[in-house]
Amino acid sequence: MTDVNRRFLENHDHLRSLGIAIEAQSEGSVTLSLPFDESLANPGTGVMQGGVVATLIDHAGGAAIRTTLDEPDSTPHASTELNVSYVRPASDDLRAEATVIRSGSAMGVVDVEVTSEHEGERKTVAVGRVSLHLDRD
């Protein structure tokens, strides 16, 4: 389980270039981090661009579902729906905590909360849900 998510990140240029890292993982859950970088912010705002937050949520969903698969390297899976609700601007490092709600034979559902430091406290900046097609044939 641990190795498959690390290999996935190492071999995915886009996610690696964003700086996404695995902080913790166990069966059914993953915590990822994404350091703030001005190049990922909307120009002149100092606020992380929403698409970057959505990418973090999408990857957290896939990483979490892989922790539930018997053969994660050889079980095809793909996001079929991504829902993101933005709660507040993010102008600091991000943390995504993903929890698998269901991991069935053909479908998985993962809830993700993204937090960041805001005025000295860790606050929710976005919540998301990722639905994935699983091919466990």
Tab-separated table of C-alpha atoms in Angstrom:
chain	number	residue	atom	x	y	z
A	1	MET	CA	0.000	0.000	0.000
A	2	THR	CA	2.618	2.536	1.011
A	3	ASP	CA	4.872	1.832	-1.932
A	4	VAL	CA	2.184	2.089	-4.609
A	5	ASN	CA	1.205	5.646	-3.656
A	6	ARG	CA	4.842	6.720	-3.397
A	7	ARG	CA	5.601	5.193	-6.813
A	8	PHE	CA	2.545	6.885	-8.280
A	9	LEU	CA	3.768	10.297	-7.101
A	10	GLU	CA	7.352	9.641	-8.212
A	11	ASN	CA	6.175	8.738	-11.718
A	12	HIS	CA	3.625	11.544	-12.168
A	13	ASP	CA	5.445	14.650	-13.388
A	14	HIS	CA	2.547	17.064	-12.850
A	15	LEU	CA	1.811	16.042	-9.258
A	16	ARG	CA	5.512	15.904	-8.404
A	17	SER	CA	6.107	19.384	-9.866
A	18	LEU	CA	3.296	20.783	-7.711
A	19	GLY	CA	5.107	19.479	-4.637
A	20	ILE	CA	2.399	17.102	-3.387
A	21	ALA	CA	3.760	14.736	-0.729
A	22	ILE	CA	2.348	11.859	1.314
A	23	GLU	CA	2.342	12.668	5.026
A	24	ALA	CA	0.505	9.580	6.309
A	25	GLN	CA	-1.568	6.690	5.041
A	26	SER	CA	-3.398	3.677	6.362
A	27	GLU	CA	-6.125	1.491	4.967
A	28	GLY	CA	-8.932	3.796	3.897
A	29	SER	CA	-7.204	7.114	4.570
A	30	VAL	CA	-4.419	9.312	3.290
A	31	THR	CA	-3.001	12.666	4.358
A	32	LEU	CA	-1.203	14.706	1.699
A	33	SER	CA	0.569	18.042	1.840
A	34	LEU	CA	1.124	20.743	-0.746
A	35	PRO	CA	3.470	23.614	0.095
A	36	PHE	CA	2.326	27.094	-0.851
A	37	ASP	CA	4.233	28.544	-3.771
A	38	GLU	CA	3.525	31.932	-5.334
A	39	SER	CA	3.603	30.268	-8.774
A	40	LEU	CA	0.481	28.294	-7.766
A	41	ALA	CA	-1.419	31.417	-6.691
A	42	ASN	CA	-3.758	33.594	-8.690
A	43	PRO	CA	-1.594	36.476	-9.991
A	44	GLY	CA	-1.221	39.336	-7.546
A	45	THR	CA	-3.428	37.786	-4.859
A	46	GLY	CA	-1.228	35.485	-2.786
A	47	VAL	CA	-4.149	33.014	-2.819
A	48	MET	CA	-3.786	29.448	-4.072
A	49	GLN	CA	-5.523	28.910	-7.417
A	50	GLY	CA	-8.699	26.810	-7.132
A	51	GLY	CA	-7.625	24.309	-9.782
A	52	VAL	CA	-4.558	23.439	-7.718
A	53	VAL	CA	-6.784	22.745	-4.702
A	54	ALA	CA	-9.069	20.606	-6.888
A	55	THR	CA	-6.055	18.659	-8.176
A	56	LEU	CA	-4.973	17.976	-4.589
A	57	ILE	CA	-8.481	16.709	-3.755
A	58	ASP	CA	-8.602	14.505	-6.852
A	59	HIS	CA	-5.209	12.966	-6.130
A	60	ALA	CA	-6.069	12.453	-2.453
A	61	GLY	CA	-9.169	10.535	-3.526
A	62	GLY	CA	-7.160	8.248	-5.798
A	63	ALA	CA	-4.444	7.721	-3.216
A	64	ALA	CA	-6.978	6.869	-0.514
A	65	ILE	CA	-8.835	4.378	-2.706
A	66	ARG	CA	-5.544	2.658	-3.608
A	67	THR	CA	-5.070	1.854	0.090
A	68	THR	CA	-8.198	-0.335	-0.081
A	69	LEU	CA	-7.291	-2.325	-3.202
A	70	ASP	CA	-5.824	-5.828	-2.937
A	71	GLU	CA	-3.743	-5.216	-6.061
A	72	PRO	CA	-3.458	-1.421	-6.396
A	73	ASP	CA	-0.753	-1.594	-9.090
A	74	SER	CA	-2.920	-3.671	-11.404
A	75	THR	CA	-6.471	-2.538	-10.556
A	76	PRO	CA	-7.597	0.157	-12.999
A	77	HIS	CA	-9.331	3.075	-11.325
A	78	ALA	CA	-10.290	6.553	-12.501
A	79	SER	CA	-12.176	9.537	-11.150
A	80	THR	CA	-15.703	9.761	-12.527
A	81	GLU	CA	-16.882	12.721	-10.493
A	82	LEU	CA	-15.129	15.454	-8.550
A	83	ASN	CA	-17.011	17.874	-6.341
A	84	VAL	CA	-15.229	20.765	-4.647
A	85	SER	CA	-16.673	23.373	-2.307
A	86	TYR	CA	-14.299	26.236	-1.560
A	87	VAL	CA	-14.732	27.567	1.980
A	88	ARG	CA	-12.046	30.253	2.324
A	89	PRO	CA	-8.932	31.467	0.481
A	90	ALA	CA	-5.725	29.502	0.989
A	91	SER	CA	-2.545	31.510	1.315
A	92	ASP	CA	-0.381	28.980	3.157
A	93	ASP	CA	0.619	25.304	2.890
A	94	LEU	CA	-2.243	22.870	2.321
A	95	ARG	CA	-3.067	19.564	3.978
A	96	ALA	CA	-5.605	17.145	2.468
A	97	GLU	CA	-7.128	14.420	4.621
A	98	ALA	CA	-8.972	11.813	2.561
A	99	THR	CA	-11.271	9.129	3.956
A	100	VAL	CA	-12.768	6.304	1.913
A	101	ILE	CA	-16.540	6.161	2.329
A	102	ARG	CA	-17.014	3.149	0.042
A	103	SER	CA	-14.704	0.866	-1.876
A	104	GLY	CA	-16.887	-1.553	-3.822
A	105	SER	CA	-16.274	-3.813	-6.772
A	106	ALA	CA	-17.041	-1.149	-9.372
A	107	MET	CA	-17.188	2.159	-7.507
A	108	GLY	CA	-15.417	4.020	-4.756
A	109	VAL	CA	-16.294	7.237	-2.934
A	110	VAL	CA	-13.839	9.345	-0.938
A	111	ASP	CA	-14.406	12.462	1.183
A	112	VAL	CA	-11.547	14.968	1.362
A	113	GLU	CA	-11.000	17.972	3.631
A	114	VAL	CA	-8.313	20.508	2.732
A	115	THR	CA	-7.012	22.714	5.517
A	116	SER	CA	-4.473	25.505	5.840
A	117	GLU	CA	-3.156	27.882	8.479
A	118	HIS	CA	-5.413	30.936	8.582
A	119	GLU	CA	-4.772	33.702	11.093
A	120	GLY	CA	-2.803	31.332	13.315
A	121	GLU	CA	-5.322	28.467	13.267
A	122	ARG	CA	-5.785	25.439	11.015
A	123	LYS	CA	-8.975	26.086	9.052
A	124	THR	CA	-10.893	24.300	6.326
A	125	VAL	CA	-10.287	25.865	2.908
A	126	ALA	CA	-12.154	23.311	0.784
A	127	VAL	CA	-14.104	20.086	1.054
A	128	GLY	CA	-14.507	17.607	-1.737
A	129	ARG	CA	-15.847	14.258	-2.738
A	130	VAL	CA	-14.277	12.032	-5.365
A	131	SER	CA	-16.177	9.176	-7.012
A	132	LEU	CA	-14.039	6.616	-8.797
A	133	HIS	CA	-14.677	3.781	-11.194
A	134	LEU	CA	-12.953	0.612	-9.973
A	135	ASP	CA	-12.281	-2.362	-12.244
A	136	ARG	CA	-11.746	-5.262	-9.842
A	137	ASP	CA	-12.467	-7.967	-12.446
